[in-house]
Short mmCIF file of C-alpha atoms and ligand atoms in Angstrom, two decimals:
data_model
loop_
_atom_site.label_atom_id
_atom_site.label_comp_id
_atom_site.label_asym_id
_atom_site.label_seq_id
_atom_site.Cartn_x
_atom_site.Cartn_y
_atom_site.Cartn_z
CA MET A 1 38.47 -5.56 -29.92
CA LEU A 2 34.88 -5.94 -29.42
CA ASN A 3 32.58 -4.42 -31.68
CA LYS A 4 29.34 -2.74 -30.55
CA LYS A 5 27.05 -5.67 -31.27
CA GLU A 6 29.46 -8.15 -29.18
CA ILE A 7 29.49 -5.68 -26.46
CA LYS A 8 25.72 -5.56 -26.44
CA GLY A 9 25.46 -9.27 -26.52
CA GLU A 10 27.77 -9.54 -23.51
CA ILE A 11 25.76 -6.92 -21.40
CA ILE A 12 22.49 -8.70 -22.23
CA ASP A 13 23.76 -12.20 -21.38
CA LYS A 14 25.36 -11.12 -18.15
CA ASP A 15 22.12 -9.47 -17.21
CA LYS A 16 20.26 -12.66 -17.95
CA PHE A 17 22.89 -14.61 -16.04
CA SER A 18 22.16 -12.52 -12.95
CA PHE A 19 18.46 -13.27 -13.16
CA THR A 20 18.97 -16.91 -12.96
CA THR A 21 21.63 -17.27 -10.25
CA ASP A 22 19.74 -15.96 -7.28
CA ASN A 23 18.33 -18.03 -4.85
CA PHE A 24 14.64 -17.35 -4.36
CA ILE A 25 14.22 -17.31 -8.17
CA LYS A 26 15.74 -20.69 -8.50
CA GLU A 27 13.71 -22.29 -5.63
CA PRO A 28 10.03 -23.14 -6.22
CA LEU A 29 7.70 -20.23 -5.72
CA ILE A 30 4.07 -19.81 -4.93
CA PHE A 31 2.70 -16.37 -6.13
CA VAL A 32 -0.47 -15.35 -4.66
CA ILE A 33 -2.34 -12.53 -6.31
CA PHE A 34 -5.28 -10.98 -4.19
CA GLY A 35 -7.44 -9.43 -6.81
CA GLY A 36 -6.29 -11.84 -9.41
CA GLY A 37 -9.33 -11.23 -11.48
CA GLY A 38 -8.93 -7.43 -11.42
CA ASP A 39 -7.73 -4.71 -13.59
CA LEU A 40 -3.99 -4.56 -12.33
CA ALA A 41 -3.66 -8.34 -12.63
CA LYS A 42 -4.92 -8.13 -16.20
CA ARG A 43 -2.99 -5.06 -17.33
CA LYS A 44 0.30 -5.62 -15.56
CA LEU A 45 0.87 -8.60 -13.31
CA LEU A 46 -0.22 -11.56 -15.74
CA PRO A 47 1.44 -10.05 -18.67
CA ALA A 48 4.83 -9.43 -16.82
CA LEU A 49 4.73 -12.78 -15.21
CA TYR A 50 4.08 -14.44 -18.74
CA LYS A 51 6.77 -12.46 -20.27
CA LEU A 52 9.31 -13.63 -17.49
CA TYR A 53 8.17 -17.19 -18.27
CA TYR A 54 8.20 -16.69 -22.01
CA ASN A 55 11.94 -15.36 -21.66
CA ASP A 56 13.01 -18.17 -19.35
CA ARG A 57 13.59 -15.65 -16.57
CA LEU A 58 11.15 -17.41 -14.28
CA ASP A 59 13.75 -20.09 -13.89
CA CYS A 60 12.05 -22.06 -11.17
CA GLU A 61 9.08 -24.28 -10.53
CA PHE A 62 6.22 -21.86 -9.93
CA LYS A 63 2.45 -21.81 -9.24
CA ILE A 64 0.26 -18.79 -9.23
CA ILE A 65 -2.85 -18.66 -7.17
CA SER A 66 -5.21 -15.95 -8.11
CA ALA A 67 -7.70 -15.03 -5.36
CA GLY A 68 -10.69 -12.88 -5.36
CA LEU A 69 -14.40 -12.39 -6.17
CA PRO A 70 -16.54 -13.03 -8.10
CA GLU A 71 -15.26 -16.56 -8.28
CA LEU A 72 -14.06 -17.46 -11.83
CA GLY A 73 -14.23 -20.94 -13.30
CA THR A 74 -11.30 -22.57 -14.81
CA GLU A 75 -12.40 -21.85 -18.34
CA GLN A 76 -13.44 -18.22 -17.52
CA TYR A 77 -9.94 -17.70 -15.77
CA ASN A 78 -8.12 -19.29 -18.55
CA ASN A 79 -9.97 -16.73 -20.97
CA PHE A 80 -9.00 -13.99 -18.67
CA ILE A 81 -5.34 -14.93 -18.77
CA GLU A 82 -5.36 -15.30 -22.54
CA GLU A 83 -7.08 -11.98 -23.07
CA SER A 84 -4.64 -10.37 -20.75
CA ILE A 85 -1.72 -11.58 -22.65
CA LYS A 86 -3.30 -10.80 -26.02
CA ASN A 87 -4.07 -7.29 -25.09
CA TYR A 88 -0.79 -6.46 -23.28
CA ASN A 89 1.89 -8.65 -24.64
CA SER A 90 0.47 -9.71 -28.13
CA ASN A 91 3.80 -9.86 -29.75
CA ILE A 92 4.87 -12.84 -27.73
CA PHE A 93 1.57 -14.58 -27.48
CA GLU A 94 2.30 -18.24 -28.64
CA LYS A 95 -0.44 -20.72 -28.05
CA ASN A 96 1.69 -23.60 -26.81
CA ILE A 97 3.72 -21.41 -24.43
CA VAL A 98 0.47 -19.73 -23.04
CA LYS A 99 -1.09 -23.07 -22.47
CA LYS A 100 1.92 -24.28 -20.45
CA PHE A 101 1.84 -21.11 -18.54
CA LYS A 102 -1.72 -21.48 -17.76
CA LYS A 103 -1.24 -24.74 -16.20
CA ASN A 104 0.61 -23.06 -13.42
CA ILE A 105 -2.20 -20.79 -12.45
CA GLU A 106 -5.32 -21.57 -10.54
CA PHE A 107 -8.17 -19.18 -9.50
CA ILE A 108 -9.87 -19.52 -6.18
CA GLY A 109 -12.85 -17.58 -4.89
CA LEU A 110 -11.88 -15.59 -1.74
CA ASP A 111 -13.84 -12.79 0.03
CA PHE A 112 -11.11 -10.52 1.61
CA GLU A 113 -13.44 -9.94 4.52
CA ILE A 114 -14.16 -13.52 5.46
CA GLU A 115 -11.61 -14.94 7.81
CA ASP A 116 -12.45 -18.50 7.00
CA ASP A 117 -11.59 -17.95 3.40
CA PHE A 118 -7.98 -17.44 4.42
CA ASN A 119 -7.99 -20.69 6.15
CA THR A 120 -8.90 -22.20 2.92
CA LEU A 121 -6.26 -20.26 1.03
CA LYS A 122 -3.70 -21.43 3.64
CA ASP A 123 -4.64 -25.04 2.82
CA LYS A 124 -4.46 -24.30 -0.74
CA ILE A 125 -1.01 -23.10 -0.46
CA LYS A 126 -0.01 -26.11 1.69
CA SER A 127 -1.54 -28.63 -0.88
CA THR A 128 0.13 -26.69 -3.70
CA ALA A 129 3.54 -27.01 -1.97
CA ASP A 130 2.94 -30.78 -1.28
CA LEU A 131 2.42 -31.27 -4.87
CA MET A 132 5.56 -29.34 -5.63
CA ASN A 133 7.34 -31.65 -3.03
CA ILE A 134 8.35 -28.70 -0.63
CA SER A 135 7.58 -28.36 3.06
CA LYS A 136 8.17 -24.67 3.51
CA PRO A 137 7.49 -22.91 0.40
CA ASN A 138 8.52 -19.36 -0.80
CA VAL A 139 5.32 -17.30 -1.19
CA ILE A 140 4.78 -13.79 -2.48
CA TYR A 141 1.48 -12.23 -1.51
CA TYR A 142 0.75 -9.56 -4.14
CA LEU A 143 -2.07 -7.16 -2.96
CA ALA A 144 -3.42 -6.16 -6.44
CA VAL A 145 -6.55 -4.60 -4.73
CA PRO A 146 -8.06 -1.29 -4.03
CA PRO A 147 -6.34 0.39 -1.07
CA GLN A 148 -9.28 -0.11 1.32
CA PHE A 149 -8.83 -3.94 1.25
CA SER A 150 -5.19 -3.96 2.38
CA GLU A 151 -5.56 -3.87 6.10
CA THR A 152 -8.31 -6.49 6.14
CA ILE A 153 -6.17 -8.88 3.91
CA ILE A 154 -3.08 -8.37 6.17
CA ASN A 155 -5.22 -8.89 9.34
CA ASN A 156 -6.57 -12.22 8.02
CA LEU A 157 -3.11 -13.40 6.81
CA GLY A 158 -1.94 -12.57 10.34
CA LYS A 159 -4.75 -14.54 12.09
CA TYR A 160 -3.76 -17.73 10.37
CA ASN A 161 -0.01 -16.99 10.84
CA MET A 162 0.47 -17.05 7.03
CA GLN A 163 3.35 -14.76 7.14
CA LYS A 164 5.33 -17.28 9.19
CA ILE A 165 4.31 -20.76 8.29
CA PHE A 166 5.74 -20.12 4.77
CA ASN A 167 8.72 -17.99 3.62
CA THR A 168 6.88 -14.88 2.59
CA ARG A 169 7.17 -11.45 1.15
CA ILE A 170 4.25 -9.15 0.60
CA VAL A 171 3.91 -6.56 -2.17
CA MET A 172 1.68 -3.57 -1.65
CA GLU A 173 0.60 -1.40 -4.45
CA LYS A 174 0.38 2.46 -4.34
CA PRO A 175 -1.28 4.69 -3.20
CA PHE A 176 0.01 3.55 0.09
CA GLY A 177 -2.61 4.99 2.52
CA TYR A 178 -5.00 7.88 1.78
CA ASP A 179 -3.10 10.50 3.76
CA LEU A 180 -0.21 10.63 6.41
CA LYS A 181 -2.51 9.28 9.24
CA SER A 182 -3.82 6.35 7.25
CA ALA A 183 -0.39 5.57 5.92
CA ILE A 184 1.00 5.41 9.45
CA LYS A 185 -2.01 3.31 10.53
CA LEU A 186 -1.44 0.82 7.50
CA ASN A 187 2.18 0.65 8.19
CA ASP A 188 1.52 -0.15 11.94
CA LYS A 189 -0.85 -2.78 10.85
CA ILE A 190 1.47 -4.45 8.27
CA GLN A 191 4.42 -4.27 10.73
CA GLU A 192 2.24 -6.06 13.20
CA VAL A 193 2.27 -9.09 10.93
CA PHE A 194 5.35 -8.76 8.62
CA ASN A 195 8.92 -7.47 9.21
CA GLU A 196 10.06 -4.55 7.25
CA GLU A 197 12.37 -6.86 5.24
CA GLN A 198 9.29 -8.84 4.01
CA ILE A 199 7.50 -5.69 2.81
CA TYR A 200 7.73 -4.56 -0.87
CA ARG A 201 5.94 -1.15 -1.34
CA ILE A 202 5.88 -0.97 -5.06
CA ASP A 203 6.12 2.30 -7.23
CA HIS A 204 6.47 1.16 -10.73
CA TYR A 205 8.31 4.29 -11.81
CA LEU A 206 11.27 2.90 -9.87
CA GLY A 207 11.37 -0.19 -11.94
CA LYS A 208 11.88 1.87 -15.18
CA GLU A 209 15.24 1.51 -16.67
CA THR A 210 15.56 5.21 -17.51
CA VAL A 211 14.63 6.15 -13.90
CA GLN A 212 17.30 3.96 -12.60
CA ASN A 213 19.79 5.43 -15.06
CA ILE A 214 19.40 8.76 -13.17
CA LEU A 215 21.42 7.50 -10.27
CA PHE A 216 23.84 5.69 -12.62
CA PHE A 217 24.28 8.86 -14.71
CA ARG A 218 24.96 10.98 -11.68
CA PHE A 219 27.12 8.58 -9.73
CA GLY A 220 28.71 6.72 -12.67
CA ASN A 221 30.27 9.91 -14.27
CA SER A 222 32.57 12.26 -12.49
CA ILE A 223 32.08 15.22 -14.53
CA PHE A 224 28.49 16.24 -13.61
CA GLU A 225 28.43 15.74 -9.83
CA PRO A 226 30.74 18.79 -9.15
CA LEU A 227 28.13 20.98 -10.89
CA TRP A 228 25.04 19.26 -9.39
CA ASN A 229 24.07 22.05 -6.94
CA ARG A 230 22.99 25.54 -6.36
CA SER A 231 26.05 27.22 -7.68
CA HIS A 232 25.58 25.78 -11.13
CA ILE A 233 21.94 24.66 -11.63
CA ASP A 234 19.29 27.31 -12.22
CA HIS A 235 16.35 25.15 -11.78
CA ILE A 236 14.89 21.76 -12.41
CA GLN A 237 11.74 20.64 -14.37
CA ILE A 238 9.74 17.44 -13.94
CA THR A 239 7.01 16.67 -16.25
CA VAL A 240 4.76 13.62 -16.12
CA ALA A 241 2.25 14.15 -18.85
CA GLU A 242 -0.41 11.80 -19.99
CA SER A 243 -2.69 12.11 -22.99
CA ILE A 244 -5.14 9.49 -21.78
CA GLY A 245 -8.25 10.40 -19.53
CA ILE A 246 -9.06 8.33 -16.50
CA GLY A 247 -10.79 5.69 -18.61
CA GLU A 248 -12.78 3.06 -16.57
CA ARG A 249 -11.00 4.20 -13.36
CA GLY A 250 -13.63 6.81 -12.40
CA GLU A 251 -14.14 5.39 -8.96
CA PHE A 252 -10.56 5.11 -8.08
CA TYR A 253 -9.94 8.53 -9.55
CA GLU A 254 -12.67 10.28 -7.63
CA LYS A 255 -11.11 9.15 -4.38
CA ASN A 256 -7.53 9.76 -5.22
CA GLY A 257 -7.07 12.37 -7.91
CA VAL A 258 -3.85 13.17 -9.46
CA ILE A 259 -2.04 14.29 -6.12
CA ARG A 260 -2.37 10.86 -4.65
CA ASP A 261 -2.09 9.07 -7.85
CA ILE A 262 1.08 10.59 -9.23
CA VAL A 263 2.56 13.33 -7.02
CA GLN A 264 2.79 11.66 -3.67
CA ASN A 265 4.67 8.84 -5.18
CA HIS A 266 6.11 8.99 -8.79
CA ILE A 267 7.02 12.69 -8.63
CA MET A 268 8.40 12.57 -5.04
CA GLN A 269 10.50 9.62 -6.13
CA LEU A 270 11.73 11.48 -9.15
CA ILE A 271 12.74 14.61 -7.10
CA ALA A 272 14.63 12.31 -4.67
CA LEU A 273 16.61 10.53 -7.43
CA VAL A 274 17.80 13.84 -8.99
CA THR A 275 18.66 15.54 -5.71
CA MET A 276 19.91 12.98 -3.20
CA GLU A 277 23.28 12.63 -2.13
CA PRO A 278 25.48 9.74 -3.11
CA PRO A 279 24.88 6.70 -0.87
CA VAL A 280 27.81 5.32 1.00
CA ILE A 281 27.32 2.05 -0.92
CA PHE A 282 24.77 1.04 -3.57
CA ASP A 283 22.66 -0.89 -1.35
CA ALA A 284 18.81 -0.71 -0.56
CA GLU A 285 19.27 0.78 3.03
CA GLU A 286 21.80 3.29 2.05
CA ILE A 287 19.95 4.41 -1.04
CA ARG A 288 16.52 4.78 0.90
CA ASP A 289 18.31 6.60 3.74
CA GLU A 290 19.39 9.23 1.26
CA LYS A 291 16.00 9.53 -0.32
CA VAL A 292 14.33 9.86 2.98
CA LYS A 293 16.74 12.85 3.76
CA VAL A 294 15.55 14.53 0.68
CA PHE A 295 11.84 14.04 1.58
CA LYS A 296 12.60 15.54 4.96
CA SER A 297 14.33 18.40 3.38
CA LEU A 298 11.56 19.47 1.08
CA LYS A 299 10.38 22.78 2.34
CA LYS A 300 6.92 22.38 3.88
CA MET A 301 4.40 24.78 2.55
CA SER A 302 2.04 27.08 4.63
CA ASP A 303 -1.45 27.49 3.20
CA GLU A 304 -0.36 30.87 1.78
CA GLU A 305 2.59 29.28 -0.02
CA VAL A 306 0.43 26.40 -1.34
CA GLY A 307 -1.82 29.21 -2.84
CA LYS A 308 1.24 30.77 -4.39
CA ASN A 309 3.19 27.72 -5.46
CA ILE A 310 0.75 25.06 -6.39
CA VAL A 311 -1.74 25.15 -9.36
CA PHE A 312 -4.61 22.65 -9.54
CA GLY A 313 -6.60 21.76 -12.65
CA GLN A 314 -9.49 19.68 -13.99
CA TYR A 315 -9.92 19.03 -17.62
CA GLU A 316 -12.84 19.89 -19.82
CA GLU A 317 -13.77 18.51 -23.10
CA GLY A 318 -11.32 19.15 -26.09
CA GLU A 319 -9.19 17.36 -28.47
CA VAL A 320 -6.34 15.00 -27.76
CA GLU A 321 -4.13 13.54 -30.43
CA GLY A 322 -6.60 14.45 -33.08
CA LYS A 323 -9.69 12.96 -31.30
CA LYS A 324 -12.62 14.70 -29.52
CA VAL A 325 -12.76 13.81 -25.80
CA ILE A 326 -15.11 14.33 -22.99
CA SER A 327 -14.63 16.43 -19.84
CA TYR A 328 -13.59 14.82 -16.62
CA ARG A 329 -17.04 15.35 -15.07
CA ASN A 330 -18.57 13.39 -17.93
CA GLU A 331 -16.50 10.44 -17.48
CA ASN A 332 -18.03 7.14 -16.36
CA LYS A 333 -18.39 6.91 -12.47
CA VAL A 334 -17.46 10.60 -11.97
CA ASP A 335 -19.61 13.09 -9.98
CA ASP A 336 -20.96 15.78 -12.58
CA LYS A 337 -19.90 18.45 -9.99
CA SER A 338 -16.63 16.85 -9.01
CA THR A 339 -13.91 19.04 -7.68
CA VAL A 340 -11.24 16.41 -7.94
CA THR A 341 -7.94 17.42 -9.41
CA THR A 342 -6.70 15.95 -12.65
CA PHE A 343 -3.74 18.48 -13.11
CA MET A 344 -1.25 19.78 -10.70
CA ALA A 345 1.80 22.01 -11.32
CA GLY A 346 3.86 23.14 -8.46
CA LYS A 347 7.24 24.74 -7.34
CA PHE A 348 9.11 22.71 -4.63
CA GLU A 349 12.44 23.36 -3.02
CA VAL A 350 14.85 20.99 -1.34
CA ASN A 351 15.93 22.94 1.57
CA ASN A 352 19.51 21.73 2.17
CA TRP A 353 23.05 22.98 1.59
CA ARG A 354 23.23 21.74 -1.90
CA TRP A 355 19.91 22.85 -3.15
CA SER A 356 18.78 25.87 -1.24
CA GLY A 357 17.21 28.50 -3.60
CA VAL A 358 16.95 26.09 -6.60
CA PRO A 359 13.20 25.70 -7.64
CA ILE A 360 11.99 22.33 -8.74
CA TYR A 361 8.83 22.84 -10.95
CA VAL A 362 6.74 19.93 -11.43
CA ARG A 363 3.74 19.29 -13.55
CA THR A 364 1.39 16.30 -14.09
CA GLY A 365 -2.00 15.74 -15.52
CA LYS A 366 -4.39 13.69 -17.63
CA ARG A 367 -5.42 14.74 -20.94
CA LEU A 368 -2.40 16.65 -21.93
CA PRO A 369 -1.22 16.86 -25.55
CA GLU A 370 1.09 13.86 -25.16
CA LYS A 371 2.35 11.08 -23.06
CA LEU A 372 5.66 12.15 -21.92
CA THR A 373 7.89 12.01 -18.66
CA GLU A 374 10.95 14.05 -18.50
CA ILE A 375 13.34 15.62 -16.07
CA TYR A 376 15.07 18.62 -17.28
CA ILE A 377 17.99 20.26 -15.53
CA GLU A 378 18.87 23.81 -16.56
CA PHE A 379 22.22 25.13 -15.76
CA LYS A 380 23.00 28.67 -14.99
CA GLN A 381 24.03 31.14 -17.77
CA PRO A 382 27.67 31.74 -18.33
CA PRO A 383 28.98 34.40 -15.79
CA LEU A 384 30.01 36.93 -18.54
CA LYS A 385 28.23 38.05 -21.63
CA LEU A 386 31.21 37.95 -23.84
CA PHE A 387 29.47 37.46 -27.21
CA GLU A 388 28.48 41.10 -27.91
CA ASN A 389 24.72 41.69 -27.59
CA LYS A 390 23.95 38.20 -28.95
CA CYS A 391 24.91 36.85 -25.57
CA ASP A 392 21.56 37.63 -24.05
CA GLU A 393 19.92 35.14 -26.30
CA ILE A 394 22.46 32.15 -25.65
CA LYS A 395 20.57 29.06 -24.69
CA SER A 396 21.31 27.80 -21.15
CA ASN A 397 22.81 24.40 -20.92
CA GLY A 398 20.26 21.79 -20.37
CA LEU A 399 20.38 18.16 -19.37
CA LEU A 400 17.29 16.07 -20.22
CA PHE A 401 16.35 12.76 -18.77
CA SER A 402 13.67 11.66 -21.16
CA LEU A 403 12.14 8.69 -19.42
CA GLN A 404 9.25 8.07 -21.84
CA PRO A 405 8.29 7.47 -24.57
CA GLU A 406 11.81 8.42 -25.69
CA GLU A 407 14.40 6.79 -23.51
CA LYS A 408 16.97 9.01 -23.86
CA THR A 409 19.55 11.22 -22.01
CA SER A 410 20.62 14.46 -23.79
CA LEU A 411 22.82 17.49 -23.28
CA GLU A 412 22.18 20.91 -24.85
CA LEU A 413 25.35 22.83 -25.66
CA ASN A 414 26.09 26.12 -27.57
CA MET A 415 28.47 26.01 -30.48
CA LYS A 416 29.71 28.78 -32.69
CA LEU A 417 27.61 29.33 -35.78
CA PRO A 418 30.03 29.13 -38.81
CA GLY A 419 30.72 32.62 -40.25
CA ILE A 420 31.74 36.01 -39.15
CA GLY A 421 30.67 37.30 -35.89
CA ASN A 422 29.79 35.30 -32.82
CA LEU A 423 26.52 33.80 -33.10
CA PRO A 424 25.61 30.76 -30.96
CA TYR A 425 24.21 27.43 -32.43
CA SER A 426 22.47 25.11 -30.16
CA VAL A 427 23.26 21.35 -30.59
CA GLU A 428 22.39 18.18 -28.70
CA MET A 429 24.54 15.31 -27.54
CA ALA A 430 22.16 12.34 -26.86
CA PHE A 431 22.25 8.85 -25.91
CA ASN A 432 19.13 6.83 -26.84
CA TYR A 433 18.54 3.46 -25.42
CA ASN A 434 16.41 2.16 -28.22
CA GLU A 435 18.87 3.13 -30.79
CA GLU A 436 21.77 1.33 -28.80
CA PHE A 437 19.99 -1.77 -27.50
CA ASP A 438 17.54 -3.27 -30.01
CA THR A 439 16.33 -5.76 -27.47
CA GLY A 440 14.26 -3.17 -25.81
CA LEU A 441 14.34 -2.41 -22.09
CA LEU A 442 13.08 -4.65 -19.37
CA PRO A 443 9.57 -3.25 -18.35
CA ALA A 444 9.13 -2.01 -14.95
CA TYR A 445 6.88 -4.50 -13.65
CA GLU A 446 9.09 -7.40 -14.73
CA ARG A 447 12.09 -5.73 -13.15
CA LEU A 448 10.22 -5.23 -9.82
CA LEU A 449 8.79 -8.67 -9.66
CA ILE A 450 12.32 -10.13 -10.26
CA ASP A 451 13.83 -7.97 -7.60
CA CYS A 452 10.98 -9.08 -5.20
CA MET A 453 11.74 -12.62 -6.11
CA LYS A 454 15.27 -12.08 -5.41
CA GLY A 455 14.66 -10.18 -2.35
CA ASP A 456 16.23 -6.94 -3.33
CA LEU A 457 14.33 -3.96 -1.79
CA THR A 458 16.48 -1.12 -3.45
CA LEU A 459 13.50 -0.07 -5.74
CA PHE A 460 10.87 -0.41 -3.19
CA ALA A 461 9.72 2.29 -0.72
CA ARG A 462 10.48 2.01 3.03
CA ARG A 463 8.15 2.91 5.71
CA ASP A 464 9.87 6.19 6.75
CA GLY A 465 10.06 7.16 3.02
CA ILE A 466 6.41 6.81 2.66
CA GLU A 467 5.48 8.80 5.54
CA ALA A 468 7.93 11.48 4.76
CA MET A 469 6.46 11.73 1.22
CA TRP A 470 3.02 12.19 2.76
CA GLU A 471 4.09 14.87 5.12
CA ASN A 472 5.03 16.96 2.07
CA ILE A 473 1.84 16.28 0.24
CA GLU A 474 -0.69 16.87 3.24
CA PRO A 475 -0.54 20.73 3.21
CA ILE A 476 -1.23 20.57 -0.61
CA LEU A 477 -4.02 18.04 -0.30
CA GLU A 478 -5.74 20.01 2.47
CA ILE A 479 -5.94 23.01 0.09
CA ALA A 480 -7.00 20.96 -2.85
CA GLU A 481 -9.65 19.40 -1.00
CA GLU A 482 -10.92 22.13 1.46
CA ILE A 483 -11.41 24.74 -1.01
CA PRO A 484 -14.04 23.63 -3.53
CA HIS A 485 -12.67 24.72 -6.94
CA LYS A 486 -15.41 26.86 -8.32
CA TYR A 487 -13.27 27.57 -11.47
CA PHE A 488 -13.19 23.85 -12.30
CA PRO A 489 -12.93 22.58 -15.02
CA ASN A 490 -10.08 25.01 -16.08
CA TYR A 491 -8.16 23.48 -18.84
CA LYS A 492 -9.08 22.09 -22.08
CA ALA A 493 -8.25 18.48 -22.78
CA GLY A 494 -5.26 18.57 -25.20
CA SER A 495 -3.69 21.53 -23.69
CA TRP A 496 -0.77 21.79 -21.37
CA GLY A 497 -3.06 22.69 -18.35
CA PRO A 498 -4.42 25.75 -16.84
CA SER A 499 -2.70 29.05 -17.85
CA GLU A 500 -1.80 29.49 -14.18
CA SER A 501 0.83 26.78 -14.68
CA GLN A 502 2.51 28.83 -17.21
CA GLN A 503 2.22 31.77 -15.01
CA LEU A 504 3.85 29.97 -11.98
CA ILE A 505 7.15 29.46 -13.82
CA GLN A 506 6.95 32.78 -15.95
CA ASN A 507 6.55 34.58 -12.59
CA ASP A 508 10.23 33.58 -11.99
CA GLY A 509 11.30 34.53 -15.47
CA ARG A 510 11.50 30.94 -16.71
CA LYS A 511 9.32 28.78 -18.88
CA TRP A 512 8.41 25.04 -19.37
CA ARG A 513 10.71 23.44 -21.62
CA LEU A 514 7.78 22.11 -23.56
CA ASP A 515 4.96 24.54 -23.83
CA SER A 516 2.02 25.63 -25.98
CA GLU A 517 2.82 29.31 -25.71
C1 BG6 B 1 -0.11 4.85 -12.36
C2 BG6 B 1 -1.25 5.63 -12.11
O1 BG6 B 1 0.65 4.74 -11.09
O2 BG6 B 1 0.90 5.38 -13.26
C3 BG6 B 1 -1.93 5.88 -13.39
O3 BG6 B 1 -2.23 4.96 -11.16
C4 BG6 B 1 -0.98 6.32 -14.53
O4 BG6 B 1 -2.93 6.83 -13.34
C5 BG6 B 1 0.29 5.43 -14.53
O5 BG6 B 1 -1.73 6.33 -15.85
C6 BG6 B 1 1.33 6.13 -15.40
O6 BG6 B 1 2.42 5.21 -15.61
P1 BG6 B 1 3.32 5.25 -16.83
O7 BG6 B 1 4.27 4.10 -16.58
O8 BG6 B 1 2.43 4.84 -18.09
O9 BG6 B 1 3.91 6.62 -16.89
#
């Protein structure tokens, strides 16, 4: 019989095996990063690509062309890469390997708005492919740029037919569009140039192992699915809490706020994964079909309902994790009268046969007490109060998907407290990824880059999904933006948001699983 370690080894080896057998990844690859000198490239892409390389998961000849402005010289860009790996993957920084990795990367100056610069890029890709001895290279265009540049870049790629002369895929970051109208326009534009199968709209939450586990847990076990509905589930809570403020992203945040940054994408996706129907087969199109049905079934809110069901907030100064921090309005590049929302709590409902009447409470914000993402499913109370008057205090069964920082799934049950009488004793059955797999989980960006290289669209959003998500968010955004929030700032940094967030759920006789009160 295999012991646990051997079983783990087998799983991990198999996992690795599957990385190296897929075509695109074996074939030479040219990876073009628009915005290669920017924040996303530094924080996420370069460290992820380096780690794939370090772990032999980039099992192909590859070149990275980083493009953008200001133009960075070779030495400058080499320093940029080193800094990025040191800051974000320091535990695997090995001089020799970093040196070899850097040899595959080149920076070219490119103004997204100058057509001719794309001709130069095209020639660069061609000459790189010549050096690699390939006539029609696989090229991934990664748009790591502020959303306002996306259309221009796509237009210019199209002008030089750069989507067709190479085998190409394009990766688009979130937020995809600014509202429904602009998302439709952007989708139209991108589909003028690329086919839907070439388009990878990224939401890094979907790359998280613990997020993928939601579907696996639901459809890989037979005992929960019969209970997964309005008859047995009392309500659902989703919390995406961050202790950080907006850091150096003032400009981005002033334009987007928490609703575009987190609710329109990450939270919508989590709602879909928890509530969707089983797909007919586990395949990109089928899964995305089911998710879109959820987005379409979410109850659209009137202005009045937004007023009742949604709470907006903005942080004032306070103390987070033992440190004093400034208010949102005092952050760099933020208007000192800003009415931008940094917190949102809300009550949603998936209005279909399975879920009608089951509230889904969500909350997210910056400068909350801790970094934590979780989904909590609370089951209904037992139908009979059998255990004398103590029964009223019995804890509801709760299933918790803890996505981060703990990567854990647990179930709360009631046991009998030993002794005379019938007193409940609440216990937890838990599975924790980190305790079970000491290799750690594959980080989201690495997983999504691999999927894109393999051509697997399952974890990327489709056009109809993006638009359906915006449809749900528009009425909320309208209120958030049309009514200037005279009462902002309205929550202390380091608290769980404005008191109305507690009120929202307490009005229904419930409370947040984690709360200050
Ligand atoms: C990003 C947002 O999509 O997600 C950031 O733009 C946020 O504002 C980040 O901090 C949170 O991601 P994670 O993986 O740390 O929960």
